[in-house]
Coordinates of C-alpha atoms in Angstrom, one line a residue:
M1 CA 24.6 -4.7 -57.4
P2 CA 22.0 -3.0 -55.2
A3 CA 21.8 -4.0 -51.5
S4 CA 18.1 -4.7 -52.0
S5 CA 16.7 -6.9 -54.8
T6 CA 13.5 -4.8 -54.8
A7 CA 12.9 -1.2 -55.8
I8 CA 9.8 1.0 -55.9
L9 CA 9.5 2.9 -59.2
L10 CA 7.6 6.2 -58.7
F11 CA 6.5 7.0 -62.2
S12 CA 4.6 10.3 -62.4
H13 CA 4.7 13.9 -63.5
R14 CA 6.0 16.5 -61.2
P15 CA 3.1 18.6 -59.7
A16 CA 3.9 21.6 -62.0
R17 CA 2.8 19.4 -65.0
E18 CA 0.2 17.2 -63.2
W19 CA -2.1 20.0 -62.4
S20 CA -2.4 21.0 -66.0
N21 CA -3.4 17.4 -66.9
K22 CA -5.9 17.2 -64.1
Q23 CA -7.7 20.5 -63.3
F24 CA -8.8 19.4 -59.8
V25 CA -10.7 22.7 -59.3
P26 CA -12.0 23.8 -62.7
G27 CA -10.9 27.4 -63.6
D28 CA -8.7 27.7 -60.5
Y29 CA -5.2 26.8 -61.8
A30 CA -3.4 27.9 -58.6
T31 CA -5.5 25.7 -56.4
S32 CA -5.3 22.8 -58.8
A33 CA -1.5 23.1 -58.7
Q34 CA -1.5 23.1 -54.9
V35 CA -3.7 19.9 -54.9
A36 CA -1.3 18.2 -57.2
H37 CA 1.6 19.2 -55.0
T38 CA -0.1 17.9 -51.9
L39 CA -0.9 14.5 -53.5
H40 CA 2.6 14.2 -54.9
T41 CA 4.2 15.0 -51.6
H42 CA 2.0 12.4 -49.8
T43 CA 3.1 9.7 -52.4
V44 CA 6.8 10.5 -52.1
Q45 CA 6.7 10.3 -48.3
T46 CA 4.7 7.1 -48.5
V47 CA 7.1 5.2 -50.8
H48 CA 10.2 6.5 -48.9
R49 CA 8.7 5.0 -45.7
S50 CA 8.4 1.6 -47.3
G51 CA 12.0 0.6 -46.5
Y52 CA 12.8 -0.2 -50.1
P53 CA 15.0 1.9 -52.5
V54 CA 12.9 4.4 -54.5
I55 CA 13.5 5.3 -58.1
E56 CA 11.7 8.5 -59.1
V57 CA 11.1 8.9 -62.8
D58 CA 9.3 12.2 -63.5
G59 CA 8.3 13.8 -66.8
A60 CA 11.8 15.1 -67.6
A61 CA 13.4 11.7 -67.1
Q62 CA 10.8 9.7 -69.0
R63 CA 11.8 8.3 -72.4
G64 CA 9.4 7.3 -75.2
E65 CA 6.7 8.6 -77.4
T66 CA 3.7 7.0 -75.7
F67 CA 2.8 6.3 -72.0
G68 CA 3.4 2.6 -72.6
E69 CA 6.9 3.2 -74.0
R70 CA 7.9 5.6 -71.2
L71 CA 6.8 3.2 -68.4
T72 CA 8.4 0.2 -70.2
N73 CA 11.7 2.1 -70.5
A74 CA 11.5 3.0 -66.8
F75 CA 11.0 -0.7 -65.9
A76 CA 13.9 -1.6 -68.2
D77 CA 16.2 0.9 -66.6
A78 CA 15.4 -0.3 -63.1
F79 CA 16.2 -3.9 -64.1
D80 CA 19.4 -2.8 -65.8
A81 CA 20.4 -1.1 -62.5
G82 CA 20.4 -4.6 -61.0
Y83 CA 17.0 -4.9 -59.3
D84 CA 15.2 -8.2 -59.7
R85 CA 11.8 -7.0 -58.5
V86 CA 10.3 -3.6 -59.4
I87 CA 7.1 -2.2 -58.0
A88 CA 5.7 0.7 -60.1
V89 CA 3.3 3.2 -58.6
G90 CA 1.9 6.5 -59.7
G91 CA 1.4 9.7 -57.8
D92 CA -2.4 9.8 -57.4
C93 CA -3.5 7.0 -55.0
P94 CA -4.2 8.6 -51.6
T95 CA -4.3 5.2 -49.8
L96 CA -1.0 3.9 -51.1
H97 CA 0.3 3.9 -47.5
E98 CA -1.9 1.0 -46.8
V99 CA 0.0 -1.3 -49.2
N100 CA 1.9 -4.1 -47.6
W101 CA 5.2 -3.7 -49.4
N102 CA 6.8 -6.7 -47.8
A103 CA 3.9 -8.9 -49.1
V104 CA 4.4 -7.6 -52.6
H105 CA 8.1 -8.3 -52.4
T106 CA 7.4 -11.8 -51.3
R107 CA 4.8 -12.4 -54.0
L108 CA 7.3 -11.3 -56.6
G109 CA 9.9 -13.6 -55.1
S110 CA 7.5 -16.6 -55.4
G111 CA 7.1 -15.9 -59.1
Q112 CA 3.8 -14.0 -59.1
P113 CA 3.3 -10.7 -60.8
V114 CA 1.3 -8.3 -58.7
I115 CA -1.4 -5.8 -59.7
G116 CA -3.2 -3.2 -57.7
P117 CA -6.5 -2.4 -59.6
T118 CA -8.6 0.8 -59.5
P119 CA -12.4 0.7 -59.7
G120 CA -12.3 2.4 -63.1
G121 CA -10.3 -0.3 -64.8
G122 CA -6.8 1.1 -64.3
T123 CA -4.0 0.2 -61.9
Y124 CA -2.3 2.0 -59.0
L125 CA 0.5 -0.6 -58.6
I126 CA 2.3 -3.0 -61.0
G127 CA 4.9 -5.4 -59.5
L128 CA 7.1 -7.3 -61.9
H129 CA 10.0 -9.7 -61.5
R130 CA 12.6 -9.4 -64.2
S131 CA 11.4 -12.8 -65.5
H132 CA 8.0 -11.3 -66.1
F133 CA 9.3 -8.4 -68.1
N134 CA 8.3 -8.4 -71.8
A135 CA 9.1 -4.9 -73.1
Q136 CA 7.2 -5.2 -76.4
A137 CA 4.0 -6.7 -74.9
L138 CA 4.0 -4.2 -72.0
A139 CA 4.5 -1.1 -74.2
H140 CA 1.5 -2.0 -76.4
L141 CA -1.1 -2.6 -73.7
P142 CA -4.1 -0.2 -73.7
W143 CA -2.6 2.3 -71.3
Q144 CA -4.7 5.2 -69.9
S145 CA -7.9 3.4 -70.8
P146 CA -10.5 1.5 -68.7
Q147 CA -9.4 -1.7 -70.5
L148 CA -5.9 -1.6 -69.1
G149 CA -6.4 -3.6 -65.9
A150 CA -8.1 -6.5 -67.7
A151 CA -5.6 -6.5 -70.5
L152 CA -2.6 -6.5 -68.2
Q153 CA -4.0 -9.3 -66.1
H154 CA -4.8 -11.3 -69.3
H155 CA -1.2 -10.8 -70.6
L156 CA 0.5 -11.8 -67.3
R157 CA -1.8 -14.8 -66.7
N158 CA -1.1 -16.1 -70.2
A159 CA 2.6 -15.7 -69.8
H160 CA 3.1 -16.6 -66.1
G161 CA 0.0 -18.4 -64.8
T162 CA -1.3 -16.8 -61.6
V163 CA -1.3 -13.1 -60.8
A164 CA -1.6 -11.6 -57.3
V165 CA -4.4 -9.0 -57.3
L166 CA -4.3 -6.5 -54.4
T167 CA -7.2 -4.6 -52.8
S168 CA -8.8 -2.2 -55.3
R169 CA -8.0 1.4 -54.4
R170 CA -9.3 4.6 -55.9
D171 CA -7.0 7.2 -57.5
V172 CA -7.6 10.9 -57.8
N173 CA -7.9 12.2 -61.3
T174 CA -10.8 14.6 -61.3
V175 CA -12.6 17.0 -59.0
R176 CA -15.3 14.3 -58.5
D177 CA -12.6 11.9 -57.2
L178 CA -11.2 14.6 -54.9
V179 CA -14.4 15.6 -53.3
A180 CA -15.5 11.9 -53.0
L181 CA -12.2 11.3 -51.0
L182 CA -12.9 14.1 -48.6
R183 CA -16.5 13.0 -48.1
Q184 CA -15.6 9.5 -46.9
T185 CA -16.3 8.7 -43.3
P186 CA -14.1 7.8 -41.6
L187 CA -11.4 9.6 -43.6
P188 CA -9.0 7.0 -44.9
V189 CA -6.0 9.4 -44.8
R190 CA -6.8 12.1 -42.2
P191 CA -3.5 14.1 -42.4
L192 CA -3.7 14.2 -46.2
A193 CA -7.4 15.0 -46.1
N194 CA -6.7 17.9 -43.7
R195 CA -4.0 19.3 -45.9
L196 CA -6.3 19.1 -48.9
R197 CA -9.1 20.8 -47.0
R198 CA -6.8 23.7 -46.2
V199 CA -5.7 23.9 -49.8
L200 CA -9.3 23.9 -51.1
G201 CA -10.7 26.2 -48.4
W202 CA -13.4 23.7 -47.5
G203 CA -16.7 25.6 -47.7
T204 CA -15.3 28.5 -49.6
P205 CA -16.5 29.7 -53.1
S206 CA -13.6 27.8 -54.7
L207 CA -14.9 24.4 -53.4
C208 CA -18.5 25.3 -54.0
T209 CA -17.6 25.8 -57.6
S210 CA -16.1 22.3 -57.6
L211 CA -19.3 20.8 -56.0
R212 CA -21.4 22.3 -58.8
W213 CA -19.2 20.4 -61.2
I214 CA -19.8 17.2 -59.3
H215 CA -23.5 17.4 -60.1
A216 CA -22.9 18.5 -63.7
P217 CA -23.6 16.1 -66.6
Q218 CA -20.9 13.5 -67.0
S219 CA -19.6 15.0 -70.3
A220 CA -18.9 18.3 -68.4
V221 CA -17.1 16.5 -65.6
A222 CA -14.9 14.6 -68.1
S223 CA -13.9 17.8 -69.8
V224 CA -11.8 18.9 -66.8
R225 CA -9.1 16.2 -67.6
G226 CA -6.1 17.1 -69.7
P227 CA -5.5 15.7 -73.2
P228 CA -5.0 12.0 -73.0
A229 CA -1.8 12.2 -75.1
A230 CA -0.2 14.5 -72.6
H231 CA -1.2 12.6 -69.4
A232 CA 1.2 10.3 -67.7

């Protein structure tokens, strides 16, 4: 039996795969890979500073045909390992360090599922007690779509009553998201922002190319994302 009843489940691709799904700098694969590595490292450091055990499930360890199946299996494995509360996060929320992990732990202990929403309709955090876990229902939610957050809240409210909803936080999936993060004043994550600026070469032709994409038609911006079926 684990010493802690709560674990953080880091569910994401390794940077080597993530950059191919999210071309942060269109046409510059090397820089995109460095951006993915920088974001991933920040997330790993953040969850390990939480004080809770961390279970890292990357692409090689994920089981299932769809994103929903893979995440559901990761939750099931964590519960089977003896944890009663599992907090799942991805690798692309730059302000994850602001989460109050102890508060999430307490909410789960009181019987409330916890969701951290993103402005685009997704989630950056999903906290479940083993009593909340319904593998079939979870696997068949509209993952990787703008409808996910609402569908997940609807499912959990119907099954368990109240749901604790955290502060909405942006994730970084596109060059638009990346440059928007670096333009924020004051910077929410200065050390991370400084590392990203060095990677991008702020003010260099590489970033200028990215900025041109920011002002391109929405259809062109959307095309920088990898195929939905391959993204996790």
